[in-house]
GROMACS .gro file of C-alpha atoms in nm:
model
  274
    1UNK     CA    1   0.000   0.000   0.000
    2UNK     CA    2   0.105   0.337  -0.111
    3UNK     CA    3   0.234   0.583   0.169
    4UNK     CA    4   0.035   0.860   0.168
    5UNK     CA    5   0.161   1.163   0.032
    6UNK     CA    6   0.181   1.399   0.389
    7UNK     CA    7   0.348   1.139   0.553
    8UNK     CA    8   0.606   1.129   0.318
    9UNK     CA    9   0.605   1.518   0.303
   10UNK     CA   10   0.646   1.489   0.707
   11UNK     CA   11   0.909   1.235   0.725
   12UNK     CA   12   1.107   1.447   0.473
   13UNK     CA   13   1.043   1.728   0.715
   14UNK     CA   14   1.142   1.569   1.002
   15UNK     CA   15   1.469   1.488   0.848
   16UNK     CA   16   1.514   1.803   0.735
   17UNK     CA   17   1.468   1.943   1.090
   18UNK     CA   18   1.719   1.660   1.272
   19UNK     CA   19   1.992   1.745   0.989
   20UNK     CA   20   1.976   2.133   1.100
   21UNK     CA   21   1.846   2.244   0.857
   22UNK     CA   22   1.583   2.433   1.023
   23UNK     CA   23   1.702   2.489   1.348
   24UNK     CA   24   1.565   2.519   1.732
   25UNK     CA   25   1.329   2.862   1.732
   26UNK     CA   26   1.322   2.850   1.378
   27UNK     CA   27   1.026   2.959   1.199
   28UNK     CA   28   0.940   2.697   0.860
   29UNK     CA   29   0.839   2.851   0.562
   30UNK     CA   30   0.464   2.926   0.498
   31UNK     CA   31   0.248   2.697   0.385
   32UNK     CA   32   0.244   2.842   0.014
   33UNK     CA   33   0.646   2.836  -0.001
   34UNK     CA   34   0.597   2.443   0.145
   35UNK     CA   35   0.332   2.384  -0.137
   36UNK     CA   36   0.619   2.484  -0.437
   37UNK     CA   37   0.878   2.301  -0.243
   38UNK     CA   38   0.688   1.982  -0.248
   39UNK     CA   39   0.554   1.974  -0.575
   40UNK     CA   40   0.260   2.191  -0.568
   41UNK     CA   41   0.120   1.978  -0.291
   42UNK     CA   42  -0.245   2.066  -0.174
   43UNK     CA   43  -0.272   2.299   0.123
   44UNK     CA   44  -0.461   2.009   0.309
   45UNK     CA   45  -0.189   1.757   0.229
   46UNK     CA   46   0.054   2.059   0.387
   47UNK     CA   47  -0.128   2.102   0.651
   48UNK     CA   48  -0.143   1.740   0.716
   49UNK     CA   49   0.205   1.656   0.773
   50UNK     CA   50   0.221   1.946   0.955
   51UNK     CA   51  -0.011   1.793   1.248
   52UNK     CA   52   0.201   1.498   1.214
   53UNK     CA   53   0.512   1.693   1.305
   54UNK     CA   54   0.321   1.838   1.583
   55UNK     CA   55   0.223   1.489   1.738
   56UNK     CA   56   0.589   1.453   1.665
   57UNK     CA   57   0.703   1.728   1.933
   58UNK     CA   58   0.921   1.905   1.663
   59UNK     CA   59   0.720   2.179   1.579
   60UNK     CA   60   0.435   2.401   1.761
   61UNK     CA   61   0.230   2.682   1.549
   62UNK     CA   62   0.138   3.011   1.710
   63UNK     CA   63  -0.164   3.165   1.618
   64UNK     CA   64  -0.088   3.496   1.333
   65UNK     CA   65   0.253   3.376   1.389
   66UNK     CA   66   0.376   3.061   1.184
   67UNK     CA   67   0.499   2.712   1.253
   68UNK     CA   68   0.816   2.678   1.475
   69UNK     CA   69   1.088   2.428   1.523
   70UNK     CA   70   1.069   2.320   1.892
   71UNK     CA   71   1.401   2.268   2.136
   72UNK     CA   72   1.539   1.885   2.104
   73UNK     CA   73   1.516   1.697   2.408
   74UNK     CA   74   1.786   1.497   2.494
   75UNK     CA   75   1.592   1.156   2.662
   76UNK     CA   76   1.645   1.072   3.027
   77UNK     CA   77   1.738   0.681   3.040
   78UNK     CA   78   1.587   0.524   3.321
   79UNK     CA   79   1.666   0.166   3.446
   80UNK     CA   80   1.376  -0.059   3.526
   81UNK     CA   81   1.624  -0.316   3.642
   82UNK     CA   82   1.991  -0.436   3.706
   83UNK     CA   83   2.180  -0.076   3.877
   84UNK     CA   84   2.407  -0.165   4.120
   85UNK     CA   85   2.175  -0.097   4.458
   86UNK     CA   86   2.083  -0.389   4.679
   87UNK     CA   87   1.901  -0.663   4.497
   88UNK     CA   88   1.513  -0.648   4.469
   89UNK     CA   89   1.516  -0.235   4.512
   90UNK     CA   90   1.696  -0.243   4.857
   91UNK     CA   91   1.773   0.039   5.003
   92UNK     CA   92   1.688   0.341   4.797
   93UNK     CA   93   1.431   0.150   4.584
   94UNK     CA   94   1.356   0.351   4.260
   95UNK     CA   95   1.497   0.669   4.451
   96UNK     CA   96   1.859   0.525   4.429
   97UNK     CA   97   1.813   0.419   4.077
   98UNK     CA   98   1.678   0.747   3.940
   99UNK     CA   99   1.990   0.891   4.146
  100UNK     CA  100   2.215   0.661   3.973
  101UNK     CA  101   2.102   0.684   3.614
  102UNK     CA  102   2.124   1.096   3.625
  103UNK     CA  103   2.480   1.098   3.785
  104UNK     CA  104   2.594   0.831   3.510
  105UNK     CA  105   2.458   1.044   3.236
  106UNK     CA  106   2.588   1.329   3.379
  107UNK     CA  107   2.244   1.511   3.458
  108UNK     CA  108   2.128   1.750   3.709
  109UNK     CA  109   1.866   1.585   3.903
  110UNK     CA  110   1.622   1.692   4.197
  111UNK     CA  111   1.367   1.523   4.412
  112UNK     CA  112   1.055   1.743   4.563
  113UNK     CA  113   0.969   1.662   4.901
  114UNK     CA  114   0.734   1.396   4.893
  115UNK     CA  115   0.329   1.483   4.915
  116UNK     CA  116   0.172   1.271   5.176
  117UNK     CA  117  -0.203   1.128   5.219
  118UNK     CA  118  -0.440   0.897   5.370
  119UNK     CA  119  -0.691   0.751   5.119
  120UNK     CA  120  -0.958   0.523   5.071
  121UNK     CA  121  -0.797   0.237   4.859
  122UNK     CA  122  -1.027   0.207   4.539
  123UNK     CA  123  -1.029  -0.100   4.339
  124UNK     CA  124  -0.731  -0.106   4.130
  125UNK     CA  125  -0.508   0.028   4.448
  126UNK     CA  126  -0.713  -0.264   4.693
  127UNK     CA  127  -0.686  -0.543   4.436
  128UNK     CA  128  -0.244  -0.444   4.387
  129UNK     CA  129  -0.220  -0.476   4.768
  130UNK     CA  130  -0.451  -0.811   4.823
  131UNK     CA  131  -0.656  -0.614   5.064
  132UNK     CA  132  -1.059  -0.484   5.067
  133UNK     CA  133  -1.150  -0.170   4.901
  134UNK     CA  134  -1.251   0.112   5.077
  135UNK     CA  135  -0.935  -0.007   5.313
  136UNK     CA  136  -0.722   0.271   5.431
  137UNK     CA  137  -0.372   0.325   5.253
  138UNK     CA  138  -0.106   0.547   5.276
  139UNK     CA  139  -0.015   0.777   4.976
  140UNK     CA  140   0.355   0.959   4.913
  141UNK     CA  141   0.385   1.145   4.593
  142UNK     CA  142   0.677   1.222   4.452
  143UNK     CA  143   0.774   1.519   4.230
  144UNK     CA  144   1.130   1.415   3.996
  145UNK     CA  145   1.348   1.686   3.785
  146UNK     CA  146   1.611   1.665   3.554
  147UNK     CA  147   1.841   2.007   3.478
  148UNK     CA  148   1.475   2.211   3.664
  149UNK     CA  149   1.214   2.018   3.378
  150UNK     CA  150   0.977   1.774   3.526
  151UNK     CA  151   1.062   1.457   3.414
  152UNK     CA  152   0.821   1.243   3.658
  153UNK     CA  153   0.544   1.186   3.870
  154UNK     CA  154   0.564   0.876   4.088
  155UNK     CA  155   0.291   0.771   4.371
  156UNK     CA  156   0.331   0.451   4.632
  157UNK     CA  157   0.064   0.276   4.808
  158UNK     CA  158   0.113   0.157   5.145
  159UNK     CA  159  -0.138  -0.045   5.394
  160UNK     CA  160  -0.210   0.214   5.668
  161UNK     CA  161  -0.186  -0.075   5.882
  162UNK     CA  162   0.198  -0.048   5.874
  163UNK     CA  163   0.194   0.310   6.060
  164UNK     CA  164  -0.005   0.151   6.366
  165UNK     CA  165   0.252  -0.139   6.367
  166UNK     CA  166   0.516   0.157   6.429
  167UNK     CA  167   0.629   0.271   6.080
  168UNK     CA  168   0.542   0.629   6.131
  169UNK     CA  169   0.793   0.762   5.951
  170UNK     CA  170   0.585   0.695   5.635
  171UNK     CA  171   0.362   1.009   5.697
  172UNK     CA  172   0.613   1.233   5.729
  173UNK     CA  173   0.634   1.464   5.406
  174UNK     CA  174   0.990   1.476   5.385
  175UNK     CA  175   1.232   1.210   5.185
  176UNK     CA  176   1.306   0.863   5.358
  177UNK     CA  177   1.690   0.889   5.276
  178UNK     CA  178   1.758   0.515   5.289
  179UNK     CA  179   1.454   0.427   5.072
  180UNK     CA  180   1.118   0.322   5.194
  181UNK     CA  181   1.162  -0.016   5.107
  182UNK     CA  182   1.461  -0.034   5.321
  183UNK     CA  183   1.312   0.164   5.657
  184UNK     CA  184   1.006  -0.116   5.639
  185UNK     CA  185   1.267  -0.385   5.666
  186UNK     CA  186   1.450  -0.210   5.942
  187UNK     CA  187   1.135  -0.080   6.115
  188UNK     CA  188   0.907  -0.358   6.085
  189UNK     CA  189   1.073  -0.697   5.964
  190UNK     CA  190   0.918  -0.645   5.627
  191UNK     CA  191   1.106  -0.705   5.357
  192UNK     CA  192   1.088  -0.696   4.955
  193UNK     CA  193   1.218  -0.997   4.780
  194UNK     CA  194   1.032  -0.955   4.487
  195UNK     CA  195   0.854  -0.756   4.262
  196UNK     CA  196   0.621  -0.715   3.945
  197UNK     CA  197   0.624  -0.465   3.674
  198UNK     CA  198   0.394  -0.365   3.406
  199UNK     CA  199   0.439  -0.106   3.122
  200UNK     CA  200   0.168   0.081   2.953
  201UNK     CA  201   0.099   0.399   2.806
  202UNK     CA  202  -0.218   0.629   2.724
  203UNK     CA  203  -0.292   0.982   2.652
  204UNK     CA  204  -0.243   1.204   2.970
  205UNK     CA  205  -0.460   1.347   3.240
  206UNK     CA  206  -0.535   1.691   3.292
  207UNK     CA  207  -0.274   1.678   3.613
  208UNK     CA  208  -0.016   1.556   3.417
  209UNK     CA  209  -0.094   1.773   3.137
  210UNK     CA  210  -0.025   2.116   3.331
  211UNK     CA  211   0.282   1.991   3.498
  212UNK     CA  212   0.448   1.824   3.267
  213UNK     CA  213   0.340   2.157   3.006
  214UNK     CA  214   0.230   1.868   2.728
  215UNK     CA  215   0.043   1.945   2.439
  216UNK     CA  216  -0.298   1.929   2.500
  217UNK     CA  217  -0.345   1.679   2.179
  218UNK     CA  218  -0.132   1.387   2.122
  219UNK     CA  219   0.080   1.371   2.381
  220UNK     CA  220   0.133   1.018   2.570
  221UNK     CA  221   0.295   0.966   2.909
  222UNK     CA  222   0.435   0.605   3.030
  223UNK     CA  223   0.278   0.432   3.322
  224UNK     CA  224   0.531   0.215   3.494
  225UNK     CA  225   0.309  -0.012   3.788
  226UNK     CA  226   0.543  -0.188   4.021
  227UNK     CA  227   0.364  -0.430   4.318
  228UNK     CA  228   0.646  -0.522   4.536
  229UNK     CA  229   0.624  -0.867   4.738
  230UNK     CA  230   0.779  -1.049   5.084
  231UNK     CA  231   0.935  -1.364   5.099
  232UNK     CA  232   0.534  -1.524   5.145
  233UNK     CA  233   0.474  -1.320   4.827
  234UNK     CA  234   0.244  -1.072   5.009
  235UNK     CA  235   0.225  -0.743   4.841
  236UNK     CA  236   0.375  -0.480   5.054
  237UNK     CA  237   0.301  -0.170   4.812
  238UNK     CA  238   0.227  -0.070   4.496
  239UNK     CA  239   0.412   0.244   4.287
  240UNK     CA  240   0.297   0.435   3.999
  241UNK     CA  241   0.536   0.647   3.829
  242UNK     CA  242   0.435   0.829   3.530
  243UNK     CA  243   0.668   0.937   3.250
  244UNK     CA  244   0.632   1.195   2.939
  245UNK     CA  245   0.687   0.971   2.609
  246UNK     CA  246   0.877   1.329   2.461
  247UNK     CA  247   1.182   1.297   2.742
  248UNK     CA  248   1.243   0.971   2.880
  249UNK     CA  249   1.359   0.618   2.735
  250UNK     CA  250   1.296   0.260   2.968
  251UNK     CA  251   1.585   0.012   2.990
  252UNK     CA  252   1.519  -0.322   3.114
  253UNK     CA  253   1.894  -0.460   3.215
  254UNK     CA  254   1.936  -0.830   3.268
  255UNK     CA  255   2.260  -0.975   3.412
  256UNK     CA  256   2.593  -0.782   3.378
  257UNK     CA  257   2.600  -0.588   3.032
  258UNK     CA  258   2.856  -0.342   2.939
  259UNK     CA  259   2.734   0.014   2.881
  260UNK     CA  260   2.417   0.074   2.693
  261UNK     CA  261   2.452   0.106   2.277
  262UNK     CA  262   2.169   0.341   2.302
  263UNK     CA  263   2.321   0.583   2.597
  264UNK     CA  264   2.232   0.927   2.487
  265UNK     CA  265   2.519   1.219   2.407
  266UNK     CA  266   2.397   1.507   2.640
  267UNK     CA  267   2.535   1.750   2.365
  268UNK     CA  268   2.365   1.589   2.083
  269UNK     CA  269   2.072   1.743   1.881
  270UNK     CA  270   1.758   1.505   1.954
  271UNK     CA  271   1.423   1.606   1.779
  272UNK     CA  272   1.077   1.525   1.981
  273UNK     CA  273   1.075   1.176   2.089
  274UNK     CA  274   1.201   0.842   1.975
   0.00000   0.00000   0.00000
């Protein structure tokens, strides 16, 4: 089946735009000066792989203004498994290995103090923990930058039933330094030795919309579910973290690998995301 003709007027586009040809802030020509260059292509069929571009992240049009070529991102690789921290996220959990994957990619990285709450568990939060809905958990949002852009939104799920049992550290809204994972071991015996992960992705919500400043149309963020277990394979919590598709990349690491063939040059151009 033929490509259709917009696509192939995108892709050409897109190329022209990682190649520098149009660079960051740069305006593309009009419309009627794209129409020539591409054969006396139809304004829709212009317009069309225009949009495309725009799902893209490489361009953004301004009302009365033009079409512009957007800043490359350089993507934030973030390792779902396999850093060097204790084995089954030990001490530091997912803290230690965003901490680890900025510092060995040479980024500038912050953690927000974490949001605390005390919900209601609702189905999909009750069924992740084995317990019954409606059953009291504890909630710690956390807020993660890289060089002062938000790069992700993470939120755990704990069984309130571990503050009365004496981990009331868990409600304070400041960082655990050594990890959660690790203070539940330390504080109340209870320790991950296992855990499950699944990986999907859908258009975002209006939260994640504002702070992540995504396009309000055909965007996608990443939703990365983790359910952590004991050695009687009870889960002991359940973590969210939510990543923009335009500025982050997953690695799943199995065994001992040398360094990734995909790590990213911080100085290199990058155009929307991969």
């Amino acid at each position: 089946m033929a490509v259709a003709r917009y696509r192939d007027i995108a892709d050409d586009l897109a190329r022209r735009i990682e190649e520098g040809e149009f660079a960051a802030g740069e305006r593309l020509p009009t419309e009627e000066q794209l129409m020539v260059d591409y054969d006396n292509a139809s304004r829709n069929t212009i317009r069309e792989a225009v949009k495309i571009l725009k799902t893209r992240g490489l361009v953004e049009t301004t009302q009365g203004r033009g079409t512009f070529v957007l800043e490359g991102t350089v993507p934030f690789a973030v390792t779902l498994a396999g850093i060097p921290v204790p084995p089954a996220g030990g001490a530091g959990g997912e803290g230690a290995a965003y901490r680890f994957d900025a510092q060995l990619q040479g980024r500038v990285f912050e953690n927000k103090d974490p949001r605390v709450e005390i919900q209601r568990s609702n189905p999909e939060v009750a069924k992740a923990l084995a317990i019954k809905e409606g059953t009291r958990v504890v909630l710690r949002h956390q807020e993660r930058l890289i060089e002062g852009r938000p790069w992700s939104l993470q939120t755990t799920y704990y069984p309130m039933d571990y503050v009365s049992q004496g981990a009331e550290r868990l409600l304070d809204d400041e960082d655990i330094e050594e990890g959660v994972v690790a203070y539940l071991k330390e504080a109340l015996g209870v320790e991950q030795t296992a855990y499950r992960d699944r990986i999907t992705a859908r258009a975002p919500d209006t939260n994640e919309t504002n702070f992540f400043s995504l396009r309000d149309t055909g965007s996608v963020v990443i939703v990365h579910d983790r359910v952590g277990y004991d050695r009687d394979q009870k889960p002991i919590r359940f973590t969210r973290t939510v990543y923009p598709a335009d500025r982050n990349q997953l690695d799943l690491v199995v065994g001992a690998v040398p360094a990734s063939p995909w790590a990213y040059d911080k100085g290199a151009k990058k155009g929307g995301s991969s």
